[in-house]
Short mmCIF file of C-alpha atoms and ligand atoms in Angstrom, two decimals:
data_model
loop_
_atom_site.label_atom_id
_atom_site.label_comp_id
_atom_site.label_asym_id
_atom_site.label_seq_id
_atom_site.Cartn_x
_atom_site.Cartn_y
_atom_site.Cartn_z
CA UNK A 1 132.90 109.33 97.37
CA UNK A 2 130.51 107.36 99.24
CA UNK A 3 127.32 109.65 97.82
CA UNK A 4 128.71 108.62 94.19
CA UNK A 5 129.02 105.38 94.62
CA UNK A 6 125.35 105.18 95.56
CA UNK A 7 124.12 107.24 92.81
CA UNK A 8 125.95 104.95 90.46
CA UNK A 9 124.67 101.89 91.94
CA UNK A 10 121.04 103.66 91.60
CA UNK A 11 121.66 104.42 88.20
CA UNK A 12 122.43 101.07 87.29
CA UNK A 13 119.67 99.60 88.99
CA UNK A 14 117.48 101.97 86.76
CA UNK A 15 119.52 100.94 83.49
CA UNK A 16 118.79 97.15 84.36
CA UNK A 17 115.21 97.87 85.09
CA UNK A 18 114.66 99.71 82.20
CA UNK A 19 115.68 97.05 79.82
CA UNK A 20 113.79 94.65 81.55
CA UNK A 21 110.73 96.52 81.43
CA UNK A 22 111.35 96.76 77.67
CA UNK A 23 111.53 92.98 77.82
CA UNK A 24 108.93 91.84 80.10
CA UNK A 25 106.74 94.72 80.55
CA UNK A 26 106.76 96.47 83.81
CA UNK A 27 103.59 94.30 85.01
CA UNK A 28 105.97 91.33 84.89
CA UNK A 29 109.22 92.87 85.74
CA UNK A 30 110.75 90.53 88.27
CA UNK A 31 112.89 93.35 89.46
CA UNK A 32 109.82 95.01 90.62
CA UNK A 33 108.59 92.13 92.69
CA UNK A 34 112.11 92.43 94.93
CA UNK A 35 110.09 92.71 97.88
CA UNK A 36 107.57 89.85 96.93
CA UNK A 37 109.91 87.33 95.90
CA UNK A 38 111.00 86.40 99.70
CA UNK A 39 107.44 86.04 100.51
CA UNK A 40 106.98 83.70 97.27
CA UNK A 41 109.85 81.44 98.55
CA UNK A 42 108.62 81.69 102.35
CA UNK A 43 104.86 80.09 101.04
CA UNK A 44 106.96 77.52 99.20
CA UNK A 45 109.17 76.80 102.35
CA UNK A 46 105.79 76.63 104.78
CA UNK A 47 104.45 74.15 102.25
CA UNK A 48 107.43 71.73 101.52
CA UNK A 49 108.01 72.12 105.29
CA UNK A 50 105.00 70.94 106.03
CA UNK A 51 105.17 67.99 104.19
CA UNK A 52 108.78 66.98 105.63
CA UNK A 53 107.24 67.63 109.10
CA UNK A 54 105.11 64.99 108.45
CA UNK A 55 107.71 62.44 108.27
CA UNK A 56 110.55 63.97 110.09
CA UNK A 57 111.66 62.57 113.61
CA UNK A 58 113.33 64.83 115.78
CA UNK A 59 115.68 62.23 117.71
CA UNK A 60 119.24 61.52 117.69
CA UNK A 61 118.43 57.88 116.30
CA UNK A 62 115.67 58.74 114.10
CA UNK A 63 116.21 61.97 112.37
CA UNK A 64 118.88 60.48 110.20
CA UNK A 65 116.84 57.77 109.01
CA UNK A 66 113.71 59.74 108.97
CA UNK A 67 115.40 62.38 106.22
CA UNK A 68 116.56 59.13 104.33
CA UNK A 69 113.22 57.61 104.34
CA UNK A 70 111.69 60.91 103.12
CA UNK A 71 114.41 61.19 100.37
CA UNK A 72 114.35 57.99 99.13
CA UNK A 73 110.80 56.31 100.26
CA UNK A 74 108.11 58.76 99.88
CA UNK A 75 107.13 59.40 96.35
CA UNK A 76 108.69 62.84 95.07
CA UNK A 77 110.07 62.98 98.72
CA UNK A 78 113.48 63.67 97.32
CA UNK A 79 112.12 66.44 95.14
CA UNK A 80 110.20 68.15 98.36
CA UNK A 81 113.45 67.95 100.23
CA UNK A 82 115.34 69.48 97.19
CA UNK A 83 112.31 72.06 96.99
CA UNK A 84 112.94 73.01 100.64
CA UNK A 85 116.55 73.57 100.46
CA UNK A 86 116.99 75.73 97.07
CA UNK A 87 113.70 77.68 97.96
CA UNK A 88 115.69 78.52 101.35
CA UNK A 89 118.46 79.75 99.22
CA UNK A 90 116.39 81.46 96.71
CA UNK A 91 114.49 83.49 99.70
CA UNK A 92 117.82 84.63 101.07
CA UNK A 93 119.13 85.63 97.73
CA UNK A 94 115.86 87.48 97.06
CA UNK A 95 116.38 89.14 100.57
CA UNK A 96 119.79 90.52 99.51
CA UNK A 97 118.61 92.10 96.06
CA UNK A 98 115.76 93.77 98.11
CA UNK A 99 118.07 95.07 100.32
CA UNK A 100 120.61 96.25 98.22
CA UNK A 101 117.63 97.90 95.85
CA UNK A 102 116.26 99.54 98.85
CA UNK A 103 119.52 100.96 100.22
CA UNK A 104 120.77 101.87 96.57
CA UNK A 105 117.48 103.88 95.84
CA UNK A 106 117.27 105.42 99.30
CA UNK A 107 114.24 103.94 100.38
CA UNK A 108 115.05 102.86 103.71
CA UNK A 109 115.20 105.59 106.15
CA UNK A 110 113.09 108.30 107.49
CA UNK A 111 109.67 107.16 107.18
CA UNK A 112 110.99 103.85 106.25
CA UNK A 113 112.92 103.51 109.47
CA UNK A 114 110.60 100.26 110.72
CA UNK A 115 111.03 98.55 107.64
CA UNK A 116 114.59 98.46 107.77
CA UNK A 117 114.83 97.55 111.21
CA UNK A 118 112.66 94.78 111.18
CA UNK A 119 114.33 93.78 107.87
CA UNK A 120 117.34 93.66 109.60
CA UNK A 121 115.82 91.36 112.00
CA UNK A 122 113.97 89.32 109.79
CA UNK A 123 117.35 88.67 108.09
CA UNK A 124 119.11 87.40 111.14
CA UNK A 125 116.02 85.26 112.12
CA UNK A 126 116.46 83.51 108.85
CA UNK A 127 120.03 82.95 109.26
CA UNK A 128 118.98 81.23 112.68
CA UNK A 129 116.05 79.02 110.81
CA UNK A 130 118.56 77.92 108.02
CA UNK A 131 121.39 76.87 110.35
CA UNK A 132 119.13 75.10 112.81
CA UNK A 133 117.46 73.49 109.64
CA UNK A 134 121.01 72.02 108.99
CA UNK A 135 121.31 70.42 112.15
CA UNK A 136 117.92 68.58 111.61
CA UNK A 137 119.36 66.21 109.18
CA UNK A 138 121.73 65.12 111.69
CA UNK A 139 124.79 64.00 109.38
CA UNK A 140 128.53 65.07 110.10
CA UNK A 141 127.82 68.38 109.12
CA UNK A 142 125.37 68.88 111.51
CA UNK A 143 127.18 67.37 114.12
CA UNK A 144 129.63 70.15 113.26
CA UNK A 145 127.47 72.90 113.56
CA UNK A 146 126.09 71.94 116.87
CA UNK A 147 129.32 71.53 118.22
CA UNK A 148 130.62 75.00 116.83
CA UNK A 149 127.68 76.71 117.77
CA UNK A 150 127.87 75.27 121.55
CA UNK A 151 131.33 76.88 121.24
CA UNK A 152 130.30 80.34 120.07
CA UNK A 153 127.72 80.54 122.44
CA UNK A 154 129.92 79.60 125.28
CA UNK A 155 132.16 82.60 124.39
CA UNK A 156 129.57 85.06 125.18
CA UNK A 157 130.98 86.67 128.47
CA UNK A 158 129.01 85.90 131.88
CA UNK A 159 125.84 84.10 130.24
CA UNK A 160 127.74 82.10 127.64
CA UNK A 161 127.95 79.14 129.40
CA UNK A 162 124.13 79.44 130.14
CA UNK A 163 123.31 80.04 126.37
CA UNK A 164 125.40 76.88 125.40
CA UNK A 165 123.65 74.81 127.79
CA UNK A 166 120.31 76.23 126.85
CA UNK A 167 121.05 75.59 123.04
CA UNK A 168 122.38 71.86 123.61
CA UNK A 169 119.43 71.65 126.35
CA UNK A 170 121.19 69.31 128.54
CA UNK A 171 124.90 68.80 129.71
CA UNK A 172 125.64 67.05 126.37
CA UNK A 173 124.04 66.62 123.11
CA UNK A 174 121.17 64.61 123.21
CA UNK A 175 117.79 64.15 122.00
CA UNK A 176 116.99 67.18 123.68
CA UNK A 177 119.16 69.08 121.40
CA UNK A 178 117.58 67.74 118.27
CA UNK A 179 114.32 68.77 119.73
CA UNK A 180 115.50 72.65 120.61
CA UNK A 181 116.77 72.77 117.16
CA UNK A 182 113.76 71.80 115.75
CA UNK A 183 111.91 74.27 117.57
CA UNK A 184 114.03 76.82 116.88
CA UNK A 185 113.90 76.08 113.07
CA UNK A 186 109.81 75.92 113.39
CA UNK A 187 109.21 78.37 116.00
CA UNK A 188 111.40 81.21 114.65
CA UNK A 189 109.37 80.33 111.07
CA UNK A 190 106.45 81.34 112.92
CA UNK A 191 107.68 84.31 114.52
CA UNK A 192 109.01 85.49 111.13
CA UNK A 193 105.48 86.12 110.42
CA UNK A 194 105.03 88.20 113.14
CA UNK A 195 107.97 90.41 112.56
CA UNK A 196 107.01 90.41 108.82
CA UNK A 197 103.93 92.03 110.11
CA UNK A 198 105.72 94.66 111.59
CA UNK A 199 107.83 95.20 108.19
CA UNK A 200 104.54 96.00 106.14
CA UNK A 201 103.44 98.32 109.12
CA UNK A 202 102.50 101.83 107.61
CA UNK A 203 102.33 100.73 104.17
CA UNK A 204 99.21 100.87 102.43
CA UNK A 205 98.74 98.34 99.61
CA UNK A 206 101.97 96.55 99.87
CA UNK A 207 102.95 94.36 97.01
CA UNK A 208 103.06 90.77 98.95
CA UNK A 209 102.50 88.51 96.20
CA UNK A 210 104.32 88.02 92.80
CA UNK A 211 102.36 87.66 89.42
CA UNK A 212 101.42 84.05 88.52
CA UNK A 213 103.94 84.06 85.82
CA UNK A 214 106.65 85.29 88.00
CA UNK A 215 105.87 82.43 90.64
CA UNK A 216 105.78 79.95 88.40
CA UNK A 217 109.29 81.09 86.75
CA UNK A 218 110.81 80.90 90.17
CA UNK A 219 109.19 77.72 91.46
CA UNK A 220 110.34 76.34 87.81
CA UNK A 221 113.95 77.51 88.77
CA UNK A 222 113.71 75.69 92.29
CA UNK A 223 112.48 72.57 90.95
CA UNK A 224 115.24 72.26 88.22
CA UNK A 225 117.75 72.80 90.89
CA UNK A 226 116.08 70.32 93.30
CA UNK A 227 115.81 67.87 90.04
CA UNK A 228 119.27 68.62 88.84
CA UNK A 229 121.43 68.55 92.07
CA UNK A 230 119.41 66.56 94.60
CA UNK A 231 119.44 67.54 98.43
CA UNK A 232 121.46 64.95 100.12
CA UNK A 233 123.04 64.19 103.43
CA UNK A 234 126.44 63.19 104.02
CA UNK A 235 127.41 60.26 106.54
CA UNK A 236 125.25 60.14 109.84
CA UNK A 237 126.87 61.81 112.64
CA UNK A 238 128.13 59.20 115.01
CA UNK A 239 129.52 60.16 118.59
CA UNK A 240 132.85 58.28 118.11
CA UNK A 241 133.79 59.41 114.97
CA UNK A 242 135.38 62.81 114.28
CA UNK A 243 132.84 64.30 111.65
CA UNK A 244 134.32 65.73 108.88
CA UNK A 245 131.89 66.35 105.86
CA UNK A 246 130.85 69.83 105.29
CA UNK A 247 128.96 70.73 102.17
CA UNK A 248 128.79 74.35 102.04
CA UNK A 249 125.48 76.16 101.63
CA UNK A 250 127.00 80.04 101.10
CA UNK A 251 123.29 81.60 102.06
CA UNK A 252 123.41 80.45 105.42
CA UNK A 253 126.52 78.39 106.41
CA UNK A 254 129.03 81.32 105.78
CA UNK A 255 129.53 81.92 109.49
CA UNK A 256 131.18 78.83 109.68
CA UNK A 257 134.30 79.15 107.69
CA UNK A 258 134.28 82.75 109.66
CA UNK A 259 134.27 81.47 112.78
CA UNK A 260 137.29 79.01 111.86
CA UNK A 261 139.51 81.91 110.70
CA UNK A 262 138.50 84.53 113.50
CA UNK A 263 137.81 82.54 116.32
CA UNK A 264 134.79 82.61 118.36
CA UNK A 265 135.29 85.96 120.28
CA UNK A 266 136.15 87.71 117.18
CA UNK A 267 133.28 86.33 115.60
CA UNK A 268 130.99 87.64 117.81
CA UNK A 269 132.82 91.10 117.69
CA UNK A 270 132.50 91.26 113.91
CA UNK A 271 128.74 89.71 113.99
CA UNK A 272 127.96 92.86 116.50
CA UNK A 273 130.08 95.16 114.77
CA UNK A 274 128.23 94.29 111.16
CA UNK A 275 124.81 94.34 112.71
CA UNK A 276 125.35 97.71 114.44
CA UNK A 277 126.69 99.17 111.12
CA UNK A 278 123.52 98.25 109.36
CA UNK A 279 121.22 99.24 111.88
CA UNK A 280 123.26 102.55 112.00
CA UNK A 281 123.30 103.29 108.27
CA UNK A 282 120.03 105.57 108.33
CA UNK A 283 121.88 107.81 110.40
CA UNK A 284 124.62 108.09 107.93
CA UNK A 285 122.44 110.37 105.53
CA UNK A 286 121.52 113.86 106.81
CA UNK A 287 117.77 114.12 106.57
CA UNK A 288 116.35 117.39 105.17
CA UNK A 289 113.74 119.16 107.62
CA UNK A 290 110.68 117.43 107.83
CA UNK A 291 107.58 119.48 106.44
CA UNK A 292 104.81 117.14 106.77
CA UNK A 293 101.16 117.81 104.62
CA UNK A 294 99.14 120.08 106.45
CA UNK A 295 95.05 119.96 105.98
CA UNK A 296 93.08 123.21 105.72
CA UNK A 297 90.05 122.72 108.17
CA UNK A 298 88.00 125.31 106.27
CA UNK A 299 88.53 123.82 102.99
CA UNK A 300 88.45 120.17 103.80
CA UNK A 301 85.22 118.40 102.95
CA UNK A 302 85.78 115.26 104.35
CA UNK A 303 85.65 113.49 100.61
CA UNK A 304 88.29 110.85 102.16
CA UNK A 305 90.39 110.78 98.80
CA UNK A 306 93.54 111.80 100.30
CA UNK A 307 93.52 109.30 103.01
CA UNK A 308 92.72 106.45 100.39
CA UNK A 309 95.79 107.48 98.09
CA UNK A 310 98.20 107.94 101.11
CA UNK A 311 100.95 105.36 100.40
CA UNK A 312 102.08 105.49 104.11
CA UNK A 313 99.17 105.07 105.97
CA UNK A 314 99.64 108.66 107.42
CA UNK A 315 96.10 109.99 106.87
CA UNK A 316 92.72 109.24 109.10
CA UNK A 317 89.64 110.63 108.98
CA UNK A 318 88.40 112.30 112.31
CA UNK A 319 84.87 113.48 113.18
CA UNK A 320 84.47 117.02 113.16
CA UNK A 321 83.86 119.05 116.35
CA UNK A 322 83.73 122.61 114.88
CA UNK A 323 79.90 122.63 113.80
CA UNK A 324 81.16 122.08 109.95
CA UNK A 325 78.31 120.83 107.84
CA UNK A 326 81.01 118.23 106.61
CA UNK A 327 81.11 115.08 109.28
CA UNK A 328 84.58 114.21 109.21
CA UNK A 329 88.27 116.17 108.44
CA UNK A 330 91.57 114.54 107.28
CA UNK A 331 94.13 114.60 109.66
CA UNK A 332 97.93 113.71 109.09
CA UNK A 333 99.84 111.59 111.47
CA UNK A 334 103.28 113.73 111.14
CA UNK A 335 105.72 111.61 111.66
CA UNK A 336 104.66 108.96 109.03
CA UNK A 337 104.48 111.35 106.44
CA UNK A 338 106.81 110.85 103.80
CA UNK A 339 106.13 114.65 101.97
CA UNK A 340 105.09 113.00 98.83
CA UNK A 341 102.39 115.13 97.72
CA UNK A 342 99.80 112.21 96.59
CA UNK A 343 97.33 113.59 99.12
CA UNK A 344 97.51 116.99 97.23
CA UNK A 345 96.97 115.16 93.76
CA UNK A 346 94.14 113.35 95.15
CA UNK A 347 92.15 116.48 97.11
CA UNK A 348 89.98 118.33 94.41
CA UNK A 349 89.54 121.41 97.09
CA UNK A 350 92.96 122.66 97.74
CA UNK A 351 92.52 121.45 101.31
CA UNK A 352 95.80 119.62 101.83
CA UNK A 353 99.10 121.23 100.92
CA UNK A 354 102.96 120.11 101.44
CA UNK A 355 104.21 123.36 103.16
CA UNK A 356 107.37 123.90 101.19
CA UNK A 357 105.49 123.27 97.69
CA UNK A 358 101.93 124.25 97.78
CA UNK A 359 99.48 123.60 94.93
CA UNK A 360 98.71 127.61 94.37
CA UNK A 361 102.62 127.84 94.32
CA UNK A 362 102.86 125.26 91.49
CA UNK A 363 100.09 126.65 89.74
CA UNK A 364 101.96 129.84 89.50
CA UNK A 365 105.10 128.14 88.60
CA UNK A 366 103.24 126.50 85.59
CA UNK A 367 101.82 130.24 84.72
CA UNK A 368 105.61 131.83 85.12
CA UNK A 369 106.90 129.17 83.10
CA UNK A 370 104.59 129.80 80.13
CA UNK A 371 105.28 133.39 80.25
CA UNK A 372 101.86 134.61 82.15
CA UNK A 373 101.62 136.74 84.91
CA UNK B 1 94.13 127.38 65.21
CA UNK B 2 96.82 125.18 63.27
CA UNK B 3 100.52 125.73 64.55
CA UNK B 4 103.77 124.69 63.21
CA UNK B 5 105.57 122.02 65.07
CA UNK B 6 107.96 124.63 66.24
CA UNK B 7 105.47 127.20 67.41
CA UNK B 8 103.88 124.33 69.28
CA UNK B 9 104.43 125.26 73.15
CA UNK B 10 104.50 122.05 75.76
CA UNK B 11 104.32 122.11 79.47
CA UNK B 12 105.96 119.43 81.44
CA UNK B 13 104.91 118.68 84.78
CA UNK B 14 107.49 116.67 86.04
CA UNK B 15 108.55 114.53 89.39
CA UNK B 16 111.89 115.43 90.34
CA UNK B 17 112.93 112.10 90.49
CA UNK B 18 112.32 111.03 87.29
CA UNK B 19 114.38 112.21 84.23
CA UNK B 20 117.17 113.99 85.79
CA UNK B 21 116.88 117.64 84.65
CA UNK B 22 118.96 119.38 87.14
CA UNK B 23 121.37 120.37 84.22
CA UNK B 24 118.96 121.00 81.74
CA UNK B 25 116.51 123.96 82.60
CA UNK B 26 117.65 127.24 81.64
CA UNK B 27 115.83 130.80 80.57
CA UNK B 28 114.59 133.77 82.57
CA UNK B 29 112.63 131.44 85.12
CA UNK B 30 114.82 128.69 84.55
CA UNK B 31 112.06 126.54 83.44
CA UNK B 32 112.74 126.45 79.70
CA UNK B 33 114.07 122.89 78.59
CA UNK B 34 117.54 123.51 76.91
CA UNK B 35 117.70 122.10 73.48
CA UNK B 36 113.91 121.76 72.81
CA UNK B 37 112.23 124.95 71.51
CA UNK B 38 109.13 126.08 73.47
CA UNK B 39 109.32 123.23 76.01
CA UNK B 40 108.88 124.28 79.73
CA UNK B 41 109.03 122.36 82.85
CA UNK B 42 107.80 122.45 86.39
CA UNK B 43 108.93 120.00 88.85
CA UNK B 44 107.12 118.45 91.73
CA UNK B 45 108.07 116.12 94.66
CA UNK B 46 106.07 113.17 92.66
CA UNK B 47 103.80 112.71 89.74
CA UNK B 48 101.06 111.66 92.26
CA UNK B 49 100.68 115.12 93.35
CA UNK B 50 99.87 116.46 89.86
CA UNK B 51 96.32 117.75 90.18
CA UNK B 52 93.96 117.74 87.41
CA UNK B 53 93.32 121.60 88.22
CA UNK B 54 97.32 121.76 87.45
CA UNK B 55 97.10 120.30 84.09
CA UNK B 56 94.21 122.56 83.41
CA UNK B 57 95.93 125.50 84.29
CA UNK B 58 98.62 124.23 82.16
CA UNK B 59 96.39 124.63 79.01
CA UNK B 60 94.78 128.21 80.22
CA UNK B 61 98.30 129.45 80.45
CA UNK B 62 98.86 128.87 76.75
CA UNK B 63 100.18 125.50 76.46
CA UNK B 64 99.28 123.23 73.41
CA UNK B 65 100.00 120.36 75.01
CA UNK B 66 101.02 119.12 78.14
CA UNK B 67 102.87 116.38 79.94
CA UNK B 68 102.70 114.64 83.25
CA UNK B 69 105.88 113.15 84.05
CA UNK B 70 106.46 110.37 86.72
CA UNK B 71 109.17 107.48 86.86
CA UNK B 72 108.73 104.26 85.26
CA UNK B 73 105.55 102.29 86.07
CA UNK B 74 106.25 99.68 88.70
CA UNK B 75 108.78 102.10 90.22
CA UNK B 76 107.76 105.01 92.52
CA UNK B 77 109.96 106.23 95.23
CA UNK B 78 106.68 107.14 96.97
CA UNK B 79 105.15 103.79 96.02
CA UNK B 80 102.20 104.46 93.88
CA UNK B 81 102.47 108.03 92.76
CA UNK B 82 102.82 107.36 89.20
CA UNK B 83 100.56 104.76 89.05
CA UNK B 84 97.88 107.46 90.33
CA UNK B 85 98.68 109.74 88.14
CA UNK B 86 98.25 107.37 85.11
CA UNK B 87 94.99 106.28 86.18
CA UNK B 88 93.71 109.97 86.63
CA UNK B 89 95.08 110.34 83.00
CA UNK B 90 93.02 107.74 81.81
CA UNK B 91 90.14 108.90 84.05
CA UNK B 92 90.18 105.86 86.10
CA UNK B 93 90.78 107.50 89.31
CA UNK B 94 89.33 110.80 91.32
CA UNK B 95 89.35 113.64 90.93
CA UNK B 96 88.84 113.44 87.33
CA UNK B 97 90.22 115.73 84.46
CA UNK B 98 87.77 118.01 83.39
CA UNK B 99 85.83 117.30 79.73
CA UNK B 100 87.04 120.82 78.41
CA UNK B 101 90.88 119.48 78.75
CA UNK B 102 91.72 118.52 75.13
CA UNK B 103 92.79 115.04 76.47
CA UNK B 104 94.61 114.08 73.10
CA UNK B 105 97.12 116.83 73.72
CA UNK B 106 97.87 115.46 77.21
CA UNK B 107 100.22 112.50 77.63
CA UNK B 108 101.97 110.81 80.45
CA UNK B 109 105.30 110.33 80.16
CA UNK B 110 106.95 107.22 82.56
CA UNK B 111 110.73 107.65 82.52
CA UNK B 112 113.72 107.09 84.72
CA UNK B 113 116.20 109.68 85.94
CA UNK B 114 118.79 108.28 83.24
CA UNK B 115 116.81 108.68 80.40
CA UNK B 116 117.46 112.49 79.58
CA UNK B 117 118.23 112.10 75.53
CA UNK B 118 115.11 109.90 75.25
CA UNK B 119 113.30 112.03 77.20
CA UNK B 120 113.87 115.13 74.91
CA UNK B 121 113.49 113.05 71.94
CA UNK B 122 110.13 112.30 72.93
CA UNK B 123 108.85 115.84 73.84
CA UNK B 124 110.06 116.68 70.04
CA UNK B 125 107.82 113.87 69.10
CA UNK B 126 105.02 114.88 71.13
CA UNK B 127 105.43 118.36 69.61
CA UNK B 128 104.58 117.11 66.22
CA UNK B 129 101.62 115.02 67.48
CA UNK B 130 100.20 118.24 69.33
CA UNK B 131 100.66 119.85 65.87
CA UNK B 132 98.81 117.25 63.88
CA UNK B 133 96.24 117.46 66.47
CA UNK B 134 95.82 121.23 66.35
CA UNK B 135 95.33 120.89 62.63
CA UNK B 136 92.65 117.93 63.26
CA UNK B 137 90.82 120.30 65.65
CA UNK B 138 90.86 123.21 63.39
CA UNK B 139 89.52 121.14 60.38
CA UNK B 140 86.81 120.25 62.64
CA UNK B 141 85.64 123.27 63.86
S1 SF4 C 1 90.96 114.66 99.53
FE1 SF4 C 1 90.94 117.10 100.79
S2 SF4 C 1 88.80 117.57 101.05
FE2 SF4 C 1 88.85 115.04 100.73
S3 SF4 C 1 89.42 114.48 102.79
FE3 SF4 C 1 91.19 114.91 102.07
S4 SF4 C 1 91.97 116.80 102.42
FE4 SF4 C 1 89.67 116.51 103.05
S1 SF4 C 2 102.30 113.84 101.96
FE1 SF4 C 2 100.33 113.41 102.08
S2 SF4 C 2 100.02 111.14 100.66
FE2 SF4 C 2 102.06 111.68 101.13
S3 SF4 C 2 102.61 110.48 103.16
FE3 SF4 C 2 102.03 112.82 103.31
S4 SF4 C 2 100.18 112.52 103.91
FE4 SF4 C 2 100.48 110.84 102.88
#
């Protein structure tokens, strides 16, 4: 049943993409940029974040006022703030699209494991960045977030108190709490780049950018959203007043209603179980035996074509040591090999083959199919 | 040599992840396409694996037309296979297809798993094109 569900998902995706291909052409088919779209939003976030950074003050007294100043006094400040907020939502949405697409089209396991694991890590990092971003505004919602996070952290067995203390960064909420949130917000954003680099490991020529047209379209949508529904703060947080305002952002703040329903301990359990489940997903499907491409050293002339074409950086050229008249030989890194055969298509000398379906076998199949023996 | 559309023989070298032909093949070798006469299919893991020599060998074995088929351009399970195959068919990517191969009777199809019906229709249309091409070639000779 599970397999049927995945198969149906894949078919639905292919049908939708086919329609988009007919409308937009495959070059501009936005659905083919599911991996590049989060990147686009990331750059928008870095740029708009940089502008906000210039006027933002990470202190209890200054934070709220500085955000208000940005919103009301700086030319286009409200738009920049809005862009920052909606690009963040866009990024999360694009990440979910990307994750579902790779899951349903079976592109997340075996030779793609690193990308899957790092993708899970990236998503959690984004959550952290988003949540701490909402602290920086220092309105009543920020106050609730800090209080709830403190309790959530404190609920961790043994080290809970230490964690909560580290997050609050003092015994009570103070300016240091603001610096900590600011640090987590920006620091994790930069750490994102490192994990992103890991995410791209073993992929030759990754598609990292959307086309100009798609970029303009996405930015336009963000601009329109920012213009129509400006990002605003609730009432400023005051310690003496019980905070009530909590406008929802379902892309990042869903954890808080969950906490309310489940309580802190259970929330941890659910989070852990969810993360474990996602990390283990690739193990639920049985992989077939790994039969990587093999190079025939007598035939390889060292032309490099296979190593250029390999889409998973699984082939490198090594100097020859066997007195051959050719200088180099192709070497396959077995566990990176996806058994795709692109190297076979690139080799003009029958020197690299998939053991389970060699090119002489394919040629025989062709002759047999045509009725020639 | 001219041939009628029905006599034209077509070889399809297809990616096993593109049009789903699991239930569409029969015949003595299990390589005849159901519902389309004289159309034969050999499947490979990815269209990127299709070497120019495989195409040559299809023509040499008596195919009048050859189709190389992969998934829709932009979507490839192995990222770039169909793109490379297409570039090879267009002569833009080494290894190149020999001059002796009749390029006008060689075509790339880029279709997804779910497009079985459309695929068969396009093979029929291709057979007509090949028949026309053959008569053009005969007229020239
Ligand atoms: S394409 Fe073939 S001949 Fe060229 S380096 Fe690779 S294996 Fe060797
Ligand atoms: S089959 Fe060849 S091209 Fe494909 S991943 Fe393995 S080594 Fe690279």
